[in-house]
Amino acid sequence: MAEFTMDLNDDQKQVRDWIHGFAADVIRPAAAEWDEREETPWPVIQEAAKVGIYSLDFYAQQFFDPTGLGIPMAMEELFWGDAGIALSIVGTGLAAIGVVANGTEEQIGTWIPQMYGTPDDVKVAAFCSSEPDAGSDVGAMRTRAVYDQATDEWVLNGTKTWATNGGIANVHIVVAVVDPELGTKGHASFIVPPGTRGLSQGQKFKKHGIRASHTAEVVLEDVRIPGSCLLGGKEKLDERLARAHERAKAGGGERVKNAAMATFEASRPAVGAMAVGTARAAYEVALDYAKTRTQFGRPIIDNQGVAFQLADMRTSIDAARLLVWRASWMAVAGKPFTSAEGSMSKLFASETAKKVTAQAVQILGGNGFTREYPVERMHRDSAIYTIFEGTSEIQRLVIARTLSGMPIR
């Protein structure tokens, strides 16, 4: 287990500088165009694939960094470039991680390459979990998967929403209910191969921010997929469901719920790192502007009202990064989140991004309110961080219940 440190080693610095260079040279110059177009930035994704950033190997290398800082470092730099384009680049990773974490070796080898495609023919994948009536309350999920033993097929029906790359993906990973009696423990994940009949894109959302990232509903109408597309296989699922039923009879259901919540806790620092990247980008624009913009014969940073705002912005960004790094290190070191440190990092970083980007707009004044300057876009983008991967209200609930010892539902 690596000791916690705030000093990046030489390899990490090299990777950080490489990602930062790509964000500065490729992502940031394209940000305004794709935000206006509200379309998936395929040329940028292709460039990311050519240099090796858009690939499972890249994310695996960062994920297995023994310090735990590989993923948050990468996320911060990419989202420093632009949140919408960065989410288009990393969105496939959500589905890929689902396969790697739960799939068999054969499933990983078969489907991961089809999620990414090749640098000359890039593909994307979608992870479909949220539903119109089941966002924070995953126990309310209604999408059903029923096994047809006669044909060895699973039949999926339901509607997913807020799916990144939903409908345009080559491969969709769909979470569905297989045993309603077990609540969240009765869920399973399925691979929907390219061109499967019955899967269609529903509404494509016109969003306030992260507009370069495709977000849509996914409609499943009698979608039939081979039995081999159940992640992990049916034997493993049957064993898991049987254990869950035994635990429920023994009164262990609450412990199972908390174990599931721990999985979400471990993933939230990555979202916090995204928020840190956006906040840092807005702060840097505001700082440069304050040093060069003159009013009443002097740079506006000479005014205490502006200078103190910048001081608070930088302090909050550094504090958010430290919370993210601490939680990321704890996750890889196997240390329990006894105070919901994962939720803490996501909560503070996301709220920091909203506040810092708003302050950046204020420092730029009228210019900050126009699309001629990027802080307007960054401010819009920052709103998503307090919503996805658990709203700020859910984070506070998780933290409060963890501290009090109350069950997390």
mmCIF file of C-alpha atoms in Angstrom:
data_model
loop_
_atom_site.group_PDB
_atom_site.id
_atom_site.type_symbol
_atom_site.label_atom_id
_atom_site.label_comp_id
_atom_site.label_asym_id
_atom_site.label_seq_id
_atom_site.Cartn_x
_atom_site.Cartn_y
_atom_site.Cartn_z
ATOM 1 C CA MET A 1 0.000 0.000 0.000
ATOM 2 C CA ALA A 2 1.411 3.375 -1.029
ATOM 3 C CA GLU A 3 1.729 6.027 1.645
ATOM 4 C CA PHE A 4 -0.366 9.138 1.147
ATOM 5 C CA THR A 5 1.623 11.947 -0.392
ATOM 6 C CA MET A 6 0.862 15.243 -2.085
ATOM 7 C CA ASP A 7 3.981 14.983 -4.252
ATOM 8 C CA LEU A 8 3.472 13.423 -7.666
ATOM 9 C CA ASN A 9 6.295 11.172 -8.802
ATOM 10 C CA ASP A 10 8.105 11.731 -12.095
ATOM 11 C CA ASP A 11 5.916 9.287 -14.015
ATOM 12 C CA GLN A 12 2.749 10.929 -12.737
ATOM 13 C CA LYS A 13 4.037 14.381 -13.616
ATOM 14 C CA GLN A 14 4.864 13.207 -17.113
ATOM 15 C CA VAL A 15 1.363 11.789 -17.592
ATOM 16 C CA ARG A 16 -0.219 14.921 -16.118
ATOM 17 C CA ASP A 17 1.743 17.192 -18.462
ATOM 18 C CA TRP A 18 0.879 14.985 -21.435
ATOM 19 C CA ILE A 19 -2.858 15.113 -20.678
ATOM 20 C CA HIS A 20 -2.669 18.836 -19.965
ATOM 21 C CA GLY A 21 -0.995 19.412 -23.315
ATOM 22 C CA PHE A 22 -3.764 17.541 -25.115
ATOM 23 C CA ALA A 23 -6.407 19.495 -23.194
ATOM 24 C CA ALA A 24 -4.725 22.809 -24.009
ATOM 25 C CA ASP A 25 -3.912 22.109 -27.664
ATOM 26 C CA VAL A 26 -6.887 19.998 -28.791
ATOM 27 C CA ILE A 27 -9.804 20.177 -26.374
ATOM 28 C CA ARG A 28 -9.869 23.821 -25.344
ATOM 29 C CA PRO A 29 -9.649 25.325 -28.874
ATOM 30 C CA ALA A 30 -12.651 23.195 -29.920
ATOM 31 C CA ALA A 31 -14.761 23.815 -26.801
ATOM 32 C CA ALA A 32 -16.853 26.792 -27.901
ATOM 33 C CA GLU A 33 -17.671 25.286 -31.315
ATOM 34 C CA TRP A 34 -18.989 21.978 -29.976
ATOM 35 C CA ASP A 35 -20.832 23.664 -27.135
ATOM 36 C CA GLU A 36 -22.717 25.736 -29.733
ATOM 37 C CA ARG A 37 -23.329 22.744 -31.998
ATOM 38 C CA GLU A 38 -24.540 20.555 -29.113
ATOM 39 C CA GLU A 39 -23.160 17.530 -30.907
ATOM 40 C CA THR A 40 -20.744 14.743 -30.078
ATOM 41 C CA PRO A 41 -17.214 15.975 -30.969
ATOM 42 C CA TRP A 42 -16.197 12.937 -33.003
ATOM 43 C CA PRO A 43 -13.022 14.544 -34.435
ATOM 44 C CA VAL A 44 -11.746 15.323 -30.927
ATOM 45 C CA ILE A 45 -12.527 11.809 -29.697
ATOM 46 C CA GLN A 46 -10.651 10.470 -32.701
ATOM 47 C CA GLU A 47 -7.630 12.620 -31.860
ATOM 48 C CA ALA A 48 -7.786 11.329 -28.275
ATOM 49 C CA ALA A 49 -7.844 7.769 -29.625
ATOM 50 C CA LYS A 50 -4.840 8.407 -31.862
ATOM 51 C CA VAL A 51 -2.672 9.619 -28.978
ATOM 52 C CA GLY A 52 -3.888 6.873 -26.626
ATOM 53 C CA ILE A 53 -6.098 8.848 -24.234
ATOM 54 C CA TYR A 54 -9.342 7.380 -25.575
ATOM 55 C CA SER A 55 -8.678 3.741 -24.720
ATOM 56 C CA LEU A 56 -9.274 1.231 -21.965
ATOM 57 C CA ASP A 57 -5.520 0.790 -21.527
ATOM 58 C CA PHE A 58 -5.139 4.450 -20.590
ATOM 59 C CA TYR A 59 -7.862 4.332 -17.947
ATOM 60 C CA ALA A 60 -6.647 0.995 -16.620
ATOM 61 C CA GLN A 61 -3.151 2.419 -16.117
ATOM 62 C CA GLN A 62 -4.540 5.363 -14.190
ATOM 63 C CA PHE A 63 -6.963 3.192 -12.206
ATOM 64 C CA PHE A 64 -4.196 0.870 -11.046
ATOM 65 C CA ASP A 65 -1.921 3.702 -9.952
ATOM 66 C CA PRO A 66 -0.974 2.475 -6.442
ATOM 67 C CA THR A 67 -1.300 5.994 -4.993
ATOM 68 C CA GLY A 68 -4.898 6.313 -6.181
ATOM 69 C CA LEU A 69 -4.131 9.660 -7.823
ATOM 70 C CA GLY A 70 -4.032 8.533 -11.461
ATOM 71 C CA ILE A 71 -7.762 8.885 -12.162
ATOM 72 C CA PRO A 72 -8.363 12.188 -10.314
ATOM 73 C CA MET A 73 -5.258 13.691 -11.916
ATOM 74 C CA ALA A 74 -6.417 12.670 -15.398
ATOM 75 C CA MET A 75 -9.982 13.852 -14.805
ATOM 76 C CA GLU A 76 -8.866 17.249 -13.526
ATOM 77 C CA GLU A 77 -6.686 17.926 -16.560
ATOM 78 C CA LEU A 78 -9.235 16.780 -19.147
ATOM 79 C CA PHE A 79 -12.063 18.769 -17.571
ATOM 80 C CA TRP A 80 -9.753 21.767 -17.246
ATOM 81 C CA GLY A 81 -9.827 21.678 -21.048
ATOM 82 C CA ASP A 82 -13.623 21.550 -21.337
ATOM 83 C CA ALA A 83 -16.267 19.652 -19.414
ATOM 84 C CA GLY A 84 -18.526 18.770 -22.342
ATOM 85 C CA ILE A 85 -15.793 17.422 -24.596
ATOM 86 C CA ALA A 86 -14.049 15.699 -21.687
ATOM 87 C CA LEU A 87 -17.265 13.897 -20.751
ATOM 88 C CA SER A 88 -17.582 12.737 -24.358
ATOM 89 C CA ILE A 89 -14.076 11.293 -24.062
ATOM 90 C CA VAL A 90 -14.489 9.617 -20.676
ATOM 91 C CA GLY A 91 -18.174 8.640 -20.973
ATOM 92 C CA THR A 92 -17.412 5.296 -22.604
ATOM 93 C CA GLY A 93 -15.283 4.476 -19.582
ATOM 94 C CA LEU A 94 -18.398 4.227 -17.408
ATOM 95 C CA ALA A 95 -19.690 1.347 -19.501
ATOM 96 C CA ALA A 96 -16.257 -0.224 -19.865
ATOM 97 C CA ILE A 97 -15.676 -0.202 -16.121
ATOM 98 C CA GLY A 98 -19.030 -1.918 -15.653
ATOM 99 C CA VAL A 99 -17.918 -4.750 -17.918
ATOM 100 C CA VAL A 100 -14.448 -5.025 -16.396
ATOM 101 C CA ALA A 101 -15.829 -5.058 -12.858
ATOM 102 C CA ASN A 102 -18.615 -7.580 -13.421
ATOM 103 C CA GLY A 103 -17.933 -9.415 -16.662
ATOM 104 C CA THR A 104 -16.148 -12.632 -17.497
ATOM 105 C CA GLU A 105 -12.798 -12.646 -19.283
ATOM 106 C CA GLU A 106 -14.570 -13.638 -22.486
ATOM 107 C CA GLN A 107 -17.040 -10.750 -22.154
ATOM 108 C CA ILE A 108 -14.243 -8.277 -21.484
ATOM 109 C CA GLY A 109 -12.263 -9.484 -24.483
ATOM 110 C CA THR A 110 -15.305 -9.471 -26.762
ATOM 111 C CA TRP A 111 -17.044 -6.228 -25.877
ATOM 112 C CA ILE A 112 -14.453 -3.709 -24.682
ATOM 113 C CA PRO A 113 -12.833 -3.394 -28.125
ATOM 114 C CA GLN A 114 -16.264 -2.813 -29.659
ATOM 115 C CA MET A 115 -16.913 0.011 -27.187
ATOM 116 C CA TYR A 116 -13.889 2.006 -28.313
ATOM 117 C CA GLY A 117 -13.483 0.955 -31.921
ATOM 118 C CA THR A 118 -10.217 2.019 -33.541
ATOM 119 C CA PRO A 119 -8.510 5.398 -34.015
ATOM 120 C CA ASP A 120 -9.736 5.359 -37.629
ATOM 121 C CA ASP A 121 -13.283 4.288 -36.697
ATOM 122 C CA VAL A 122 -14.007 5.357 -33.137
ATOM 123 C CA LYS A 123 -17.057 4.063 -31.286
ATOM 124 C CA VAL A 124 -18.656 5.000 -27.983
ATOM 125 C CA ALA A 125 -20.538 3.064 -25.323
ATOM 126 C CA ALA A 126 -23.340 3.973 -22.929
ATOM 127 C CA PHE A 127 -24.046 3.006 -19.338
ATOM 128 C CA CYS A 128 -27.814 3.067 -18.747
ATOM 129 C CA SER A 129 -28.963 3.062 -15.140
ATOM 130 C CA SER A 130 -31.121 6.116 -14.287
ATOM 131 C CA GLU A 131 -34.815 6.122 -15.116
ATOM 132 C CA PRO A 132 -37.521 8.813 -15.206
ATOM 133 C CA ASP A 133 -38.702 7.733 -11.737
ATOM 134 C CA ALA A 134 -35.468 6.219 -10.448
ATOM 135 C CA GLY A 135 -32.584 8.652 -10.167
ATOM 136 C CA SER A 136 -31.284 8.938 -6.629
ATOM 137 C CA ASP A 137 -33.770 6.232 -5.610
ATOM 138 C CA VAL A 138 -32.266 3.300 -7.501
ATOM 139 C CA GLY A 139 -34.628 0.989 -5.627
ATOM 140 C CA ALA A 140 -37.484 2.402 -7.725
ATOM 141 C CA MET A 141 -36.030 1.032 -10.964
ATOM 142 C CA ARG A 142 -38.679 -0.466 -13.256
ATOM 143 C CA THR A 143 -36.745 -1.747 -16.271
ATOM 144 C CA ARG A 144 -37.181 -5.512 -16.208
ATOM 145 C CA ALA A 145 -35.101 -8.342 -17.566
ATOM 146 C CA VAL A 146 -36.845 -11.711 -17.869
ATOM 147 C CA TYR A 147 -35.015 -14.905 -18.779
ATOM 148 C CA ASP A 148 -36.475 -16.999 -21.621
ATOM 149 C CA GLN A 149 -35.140 -20.439 -20.870
ATOM 150 C CA ALA A 150 -36.452 -21.926 -24.117
ATOM 151 C CA THR A 151 -34.239 -19.707 -26.243
ATOM 152 C CA ASP A 152 -31.532 -18.847 -23.668
ATOM 153 C CA GLU A 153 -32.306 -15.163 -24.087
ATOM 154 C CA TRP A 154 -33.005 -12.234 -21.803
ATOM 155 C CA VAL A 155 -35.907 -9.952 -22.674
ATOM 156 C CA LEU A 156 -35.538 -6.318 -21.576
ATOM 157 C CA ASN A 157 -38.314 -3.739 -21.310
ATOM 158 C CA GLY A 158 -38.198 -0.232 -19.883
ATOM 159 C CA THR A 159 -36.933 3.300 -20.377
ATOM 160 C CA LYS A 160 -33.595 4.696 -19.280
ATOM 161 C CA THR A 161 -32.821 8.389 -19.048
ATOM 162 C CA TRP A 162 -29.845 10.730 -18.658
ATOM 163 C CA ALA A 163 -27.715 8.188 -20.524
ATOM 164 C CA THR A 164 -24.413 9.596 -21.747
ATOM 165 C CA ASN A 165 -24.059 8.402 -25.373
ATOM 166 C CA GLY A 166 -27.513 6.826 -25.111
ATOM 167 C CA GLY A 167 -28.838 5.774 -28.499
ATOM 168 C CA ILE A 168 -25.654 6.633 -30.422
ATOM 169 C CA ALA A 169 -23.515 4.050 -28.628
ATOM 170 C CA ASN A 170 -22.191 0.971 -30.340
ATOM 171 C CA VAL A 171 -22.652 -1.000 -27.110
ATOM 172 C CA HIS A 172 -25.127 -0.250 -24.314
ATOM 173 C CA ILE A 173 -24.761 -1.572 -20.771
ATOM 174 C CA VAL A 174 -28.205 -1.686 -19.165
ATOM 175 C CA VAL A 175 -29.006 -2.190 -15.490
ATOM 176 C CA ALA A 176 -32.343 -3.965 -15.022
ATOM 177 C CA VAL A 177 -34.428 -5.662 -12.347
ATOM 178 C CA VAL A 178 -34.324 -9.451 -12.393
ATOM 179 C CA ASP A 179 -35.792 -10.098 -8.930
ATOM 180 C CA PRO A 180 -38.139 -7.335 -7.684
ATOM 181 C CA GLU A 181 -38.362 -8.831 -4.185
ATOM 182 C CA LEU A 182 -34.713 -8.055 -3.474
ATOM 183 C CA GLY A 183 -34.757 -4.322 -4.191
ATOM 184 C CA THR A 184 -31.361 -3.079 -5.344
ATOM 185 C CA LYS A 185 -29.852 -6.526 -4.788
ATOM 186 C CA GLY A 186 -32.216 -7.859 -7.434
ATOM 187 C CA HIS A 187 -30.537 -5.834 -10.179
ATOM 188 C CA ALA A 188 -28.223 -7.145 -12.889
ATOM 189 C CA SER A 189 -26.312 -5.617 -15.796
ATOM 190 C CA PHE A 190 -26.654 -6.619 -19.426
ATOM 191 C CA ILE A 191 -24.749 -6.020 -22.649
ATOM 192 C CA VAL A 192 -26.919 -4.898 -25.550
ATOM 193 C CA PRO A 193 -24.908 -5.555 -28.731
ATOM 194 C CA PRO A 194 -24.797 -3.199 -31.717
ATOM 195 C CA GLY A 195 -27.890 -3.234 -33.918
ATOM 196 C CA THR A 196 -30.097 -5.101 -31.447
ATOM 197 C CA ARG A 197 -33.777 -4.763 -32.380
ATOM 198 C CA GLY A 198 -36.047 -3.006 -29.911
ATOM 199 C CA LEU A 199 -33.469 -0.542 -28.560
ATOM 200 C CA SER A 200 -33.995 3.028 -29.699
ATOM 201 C CA GLN A 201 -33.054 6.534 -28.709
ATOM 202 C CA GLY A 202 -35.791 8.505 -27.052
ATOM 203 C CA GLN A 203 -35.582 12.193 -26.267
ATOM 204 C CA LYS A 204 -32.208 13.836 -26.729
ATOM 205 C CA PHE A 205 -31.860 16.433 -24.004
ATOM 206 C CA LYS A 206 -30.984 20.034 -24.816
ATOM 207 C CA LYS A 207 -28.929 20.855 -21.777
ATOM 208 C CA HIS A 208 -27.893 23.943 -19.833
ATOM 209 C CA GLY A 209 -24.255 22.824 -19.847
ATOM 210 C CA ILE A 210 -21.890 20.028 -20.986
ATOM 211 C CA ARG A 211 -23.612 20.416 -24.331
ATOM 212 C CA ALA A 212 -20.878 18.644 -26.324
ATOM 213 C CA SER A 213 -21.772 15.464 -24.452
ATOM 214 C CA HIS A 214 -24.719 13.521 -25.894
ATOM 215 C CA THR A 215 -27.382 12.779 -23.282
ATOM 216 C CA ALA A 216 -30.605 10.974 -24.156
ATOM 217 C CA GLU A 217 -33.282 8.501 -23.194
ATOM 218 C CA VAL A 218 -32.895 4.872 -24.201
ATOM 219 C CA VAL A 219 -36.101 2.942 -24.881
ATOM 220 C CA LEU A 220 -36.118 -0.852 -24.595
ATOM 221 C CA GLU A 221 -39.076 -2.654 -26.170
ATOM 222 C CA ASP A 222 -38.889 -6.447 -26.058
ATOM 223 C CA VAL A 223 -35.135 -6.286 -26.513
ATOM 224 C CA ARG A 224 -33.864 -9.834 -26.849
ATOM 225 C CA ILE A 225 -30.206 -10.512 -26.132
ATOM 226 C CA PRO A 226 -28.318 -13.815 -25.851
ATOM 227 C CA GLY A 227 -27.901 -15.339 -22.404
ATOM 228 C CA SER A 228 -24.176 -14.750 -22.769
ATOM 229 C CA CYS A 229 -24.839 -10.995 -22.560
ATOM 230 C CA LEU A 230 -25.657 -11.125 -18.842
ATOM 231 C CA LEU A 231 -22.557 -9.681 -17.181
ATOM 232 C CA GLY A 232 -20.890 -12.357 -15.097
ATOM 233 C CA GLY A 233 -23.124 -15.148 -16.389
ATOM 234 C CA LYS A 234 -26.330 -16.721 -15.111
ATOM 235 C CA GLU A 235 -24.701 -19.155 -12.699
ATOM 236 C CA LYS A 236 -23.031 -16.305 -10.845
ATOM 237 C CA LEU A 237 -26.282 -14.319 -10.842
ATOM 238 C CA ASP A 238 -28.292 -17.223 -9.455
ATOM 239 C CA GLU A 239 -25.762 -17.706 -6.656
ATOM 240 C CA ARG A 240 -25.837 -13.998 -5.795
ATOM 241 C CA LEU A 241 -29.644 -13.880 -5.739
ATOM 242 C CA ALA A 242 -29.792 -16.967 -3.532
ATOM 243 C CA ARG A 243 -27.372 -15.399 -1.029
ATOM 244 C CA ALA A 244 -29.388 -12.179 -1.054
ATOM 245 C CA HIS A 245 -32.593 -14.063 -0.285
ATOM 246 C CA GLU A 246 -30.879 -15.869 2.587
ATOM 247 C CA ARG A 247 -29.587 -12.577 4.007
ATOM 248 C CA ALA A 248 -33.006 -10.997 3.698
ATOM 249 C CA LYS A 249 -34.567 -13.872 5.643
ATOM 250 C CA ALA A 250 -31.844 -13.534 8.283
ATOM 251 C CA GLY A 251 -32.489 -9.814 8.644
ATOM 252 C CA GLY A 252 -29.272 -8.734 6.912
ATOM 253 C CA GLY A 253 -30.874 -6.547 4.278
ATOM 254 C CA GLU A 254 -29.650 -3.277 5.761
ATOM 255 C CA ARG A 255 -26.058 -4.414 5.744
ATOM 256 C CA VAL A 256 -26.405 -5.295 2.068
ATOM 257 C CA LYS A 257 -27.706 -1.812 1.301
ATOM 258 C CA ASN A 258 -24.753 -0.194 3.024
ATOM 259 C CA ALA A 259 -22.317 -2.398 1.120
ATOM 260 C CA ALA A 260 -23.891 -1.237 -2.139
ATOM 261 C CA MET A 261 -23.598 2.387 -1.031
ATOM 262 C CA ALA A 262 -19.892 1.863 -0.408
ATOM 263 C CA THR A 263 -19.449 1.158 -4.126
ATOM 264 C CA PHE A 264 -20.906 4.571 -4.990
ATOM 265 C CA GLU A 265 -18.683 6.170 -2.349
ATOM 266 C CA ALA A 266 -15.556 4.903 -4.086
ATOM 267 C CA SER A 267 -16.550 6.375 -7.485
ATOM 268 C CA ARG A 268 -17.505 9.864 -6.331
ATOM 269 C CA PRO A 269 -13.988 11.334 -5.984
ATOM 270 C CA ALA A 270 -13.555 11.044 -9.757
ATOM 271 C CA VAL A 271 -16.530 13.363 -10.259
ATOM 272 C CA GLY A 272 -15.038 15.666 -7.648
ATOM 273 C CA ALA A 273 -11.845 15.788 -9.716
ATOM 274 C CA MET A 274 -13.856 16.794 -12.783
ATOM 275 C CA ALA A 275 -15.340 19.661 -10.788
ATOM 276 C CA VAL A 276 -11.890 20.721 -9.603
ATOM 277 C CA GLY A 277 -10.719 20.880 -13.214
ATOM 278 C CA THR A 278 -13.566 23.165 -14.254
ATOM 279 C CA ALA A 279 -13.141 25.375 -11.181
ATOM 280 C CA ARG A 280 -9.405 25.682 -11.783
ATOM 281 C CA ALA A 281 -9.946 26.646 -15.411
ATOM 282 C CA ALA A 282 -12.371 29.426 -14.467
ATOM 283 C CA TYR A 283 -10.083 30.672 -11.706
ATOM 284 C CA GLU A 284 -7.121 30.903 -14.081
ATOM 285 C CA VAL A 285 -9.141 32.923 -16.605
ATOM 286 C CA ALA A 286 -10.347 35.262 -13.858
ATOM 287 C CA LEU A 287 -6.822 35.681 -12.441
ATOM 288 C CA ASP A 288 -5.331 36.547 -15.829
ATOM 289 C CA TYR A 289 -8.166 38.959 -16.532
ATOM 290 C CA ALA A 290 -7.832 40.664 -13.162
ATOM 291 C CA LYS A 291 -4.118 41.231 -13.724
ATOM 292 C CA THR A 292 -4.574 42.783 -17.174
ATOM 293 C CA ARG A 293 -7.941 44.561 -16.951
ATOM 294 C CA THR A 294 -7.478 48.170 -15.822
ATOM 295 C CA GLN A 295 -10.084 50.436 -14.248
ATOM 296 C CA PHE A 296 -9.411 53.835 -12.698
ATOM 297 C CA GLY A 297 -5.811 53.604 -13.834
ATOM 298 C CA ARG A 298 -4.808 50.298 -12.240
ATOM 299 C CA PRO A 299 -5.374 46.527 -12.654
ATOM 300 C CA ILE A 300 -8.579 45.425 -10.979
ATOM 301 C CA ILE A 301 -6.648 42.844 -8.926
ATOM 302 C CA ASP A 302 -5.341 45.816 -6.926
ATOM 303 C CA ASN A 303 -8.861 46.233 -5.593
ATOM 304 C CA GLN A 304 -9.410 44.315 -2.384
ATOM 305 C CA GLY A 305 -12.886 43.200 -3.468
ATOM 306 C CA VAL A 306 -11.425 41.370 -6.469
ATOM 307 C CA ALA A 307 -8.226 40.194 -4.797
ATOM 308 C CA PHE A 308 -10.068 38.630 -1.864
ATOM 309 C CA GLN A 309 -12.414 36.793 -4.225
ATOM 310 C CA LEU A 310 -9.440 35.291 -6.049
ATOM 311 C CA ALA A 311 -7.848 34.307 -2.733
ATOM 312 C CA ASP A 312 -11.034 32.508 -1.681
ATOM 313 C CA MET A 313 -11.356 30.838 -5.076
ATOM 314 C CA ARG A 314 -7.838 29.419 -4.996
ATOM 315 C CA THR A 315 -8.204 28.287 -1.377
ATOM 316 C CA SER A 316 -11.449 26.447 -2.117
ATOM 317 C CA ILE A 317 -9.973 24.763 -5.210
ATOM 318 C CA ASP A 318 -6.940 23.517 -3.298
ATOM 319 C CA ALA A 319 -9.132 22.297 -0.434
ATOM 320 C CA ALA A 320 -11.408 20.465 -2.873
ATOM 321 C CA ARG A 321 -8.442 18.786 -4.560
ATOM 322 C CA LEU A 322 -7.087 17.621 -1.205
ATOM 323 C CA LEU A 323 -10.444 16.077 -0.284
ATOM 324 C CA VAL A 324 -10.560 14.315 -3.658
ATOM 325 C CA TRP A 325 -7.003 13.043 -3.326
ATOM 326 C CA ARG A 326 -7.595 11.829 0.220
ATOM 327 C CA ALA A 327 -10.693 9.880 -0.779
ATOM 328 C CA SER A 328 -8.995 8.470 -3.884
ATOM 329 C CA TRP A 329 -6.024 7.287 -1.836
ATOM 330 C CA MET A 330 -8.315 5.771 0.805
ATOM 331 C CA ALA A 331 -10.229 3.857 -1.871
ATOM 332 C CA VAL A 332 -7.124 2.289 -3.415
ATOM 333 C CA ALA A 333 -5.622 1.627 0.025
ATOM 334 C CA GLY A 334 -8.755 -0.236 1.111
ATOM 335 C CA LYS A 335 -9.472 2.148 3.975
ATOM 336 C CA PRO A 336 -13.174 2.352 4.895
ATOM 337 C CA PHE A 337 -15.027 5.619 4.385
ATOM 338 C CA THR A 338 -16.117 5.827 8.006
ATOM 339 C CA SER A 339 -17.140 9.473 7.580
ATOM 340 C CA ALA A 340 -18.373 9.196 3.973
ATOM 341 C CA GLU A 341 -15.133 10.743 2.707
ATOM 342 C CA GLY A 342 -16.074 9.892 -0.888
ATOM 343 C CA SER A 343 -19.286 11.883 -0.646
ATOM 344 C CA MET A 344 -17.472 14.669 1.188
ATOM 345 C CA SER A 345 -15.025 15.093 -1.678
ATOM 346 C CA LYS A 346 -17.732 15.124 -4.318
ATOM 347 C CA LEU A 347 -19.960 17.487 -2.347
ATOM 348 C CA PHE A 348 -17.276 20.065 -1.601
ATOM 349 C CA ALA A 349 -15.684 19.946 -5.060
ATOM 350 C CA SER A 350 -18.984 20.270 -6.917
ATOM 351 C CA GLU A 351 -20.190 23.145 -4.763
ATOM 352 C CA THR A 352 -16.772 24.777 -5.180
ATOM 353 C CA ALA A 353 -17.038 24.550 -8.970
ATOM 354 C CA LYS A 354 -20.416 26.290 -8.976
ATOM 355 C CA LYS A 355 -19.210 29.043 -6.650
ATOM 356 C CA VAL A 356 -15.828 29.619 -8.298
ATOM 357 C CA THR A 357 -17.240 29.781 -11.821
ATOM 358 C CA ALA A 358 -19.889 32.257 -10.645
ATOM 359 C CA GLN A 359 -17.176 34.402 -9.056
ATOM 360 C CA ALA A 360 -15.184 34.250 -12.294
ATOM 361 C CA VAL A 361 -18.167 35.578 -14.230
ATOM 362 C CA GLN A 362 -18.506 38.371 -11.677
ATOM 363 C CA ILE A 363 -14.841 39.340 -11.907
ATOM 364 C CA LEU A 364 -15.068 39.579 -15.690
ATOM 365 C CA GLY A 365 -18.233 41.638 -15.340
ATOM 366 C CA GLY A 366 -20.144 42.132 -18.574
ATOM 367 C CA ASN A 367 -17.471 40.221 -20.496
ATOM 368 C CA GLY A 368 -18.012 37.232 -18.238
ATOM 369 C CA PHE A 369 -21.681 37.175 -19.210
ATOM 370 C CA THR A 370 -20.876 36.805 -22.913
ATOM 371 C CA ARG A 371 -19.786 33.793 -24.914
ATOM 372 C CA GLU A 372 -16.702 35.675 -26.022
ATOM 373 C CA TYR A 373 -15.104 34.507 -22.782
ATOM 374 C CA PRO A 374 -15.076 30.855 -21.616
ATOM 375 C CA VAL A 375 -16.180 31.472 -18.018
ATOM 376 C CA GLU A 376 -19.795 31.750 -19.194
ATOM 377 C CA ARG A 377 -19.603 28.205 -20.535
ATOM 378 C CA MET A 378 -17.699 26.955 -17.493
ATOM 379 C CA HIS A 379 -20.371 28.392 -15.218
ATOM 380 C CA ARG A 380 -23.084 26.548 -17.145
ATOM 381 C CA ASP A 381 -21.058 23.340 -17.167
ATOM 382 C CA SER A 382 -20.421 23.471 -13.416
ATOM 383 C CA ALA A 383 -24.107 23.041 -12.590
ATOM 384 C CA ILE A 384 -23.979 19.355 -13.520
ATOM 385 C CA TYR A 385 -21.535 18.437 -10.763
ATOM 386 C CA THR A 386 -24.071 19.054 -7.997
ATOM 387 C CA ILE A 387 -26.576 16.861 -9.842
ATOM 388 C CA PHE A 388 -25.065 13.728 -11.392
ATOM 389 C CA GLU A 389 -23.474 10.867 -9.456
ATOM 390 C CA GLY A 390 -25.727 11.854 -6.578
ATOM 391 C CA THR A 391 -27.035 15.359 -5.951
ATOM 392 C CA SER A 392 -25.520 17.570 -3.273
ATOM 393 C CA GLU A 393 -28.586 16.841 -1.158
ATOM 394 C CA ILE A 394 -27.945 13.102 -1.455
ATOM 395 C CA GLN A 395 -24.281 13.606 -0.546
ATOM 396 C CA ARG A 396 -25.277 15.513 2.588
ATOM 397 C CA LEU A 397 -27.760 12.791 3.477
ATOM 398 C CA VAL A 398 -25.122 10.085 3.070
ATOM 399 C CA ILE A 399 -22.602 12.036 5.148
ATOM 400 C CA ALA A 400 -25.086 12.821 7.913
ATOM 401 C CA ARG A 401 -26.369 9.267 8.150
ATOM 402 C CA THR A 402 -22.838 7.857 8.138
ATOM 403 C CA LEU A 403 -21.773 10.174 10.955
ATOM 404 C CA SER A 404 -24.875 9.399 13.002
ATOM 405 C CA GLY A 405 -24.759 5.679 12.409
ATOM 406 C CA MET A 406 -28.205 5.697 10.823
ATOM 407 C CA PRO A 407 -28.873 3.332 7.893
ATOM 408 C CA ILE A 408 -28.307 4.745 4.408
ATOM 409 C CA ARG A 409 -31.325 4.098 2.196
#
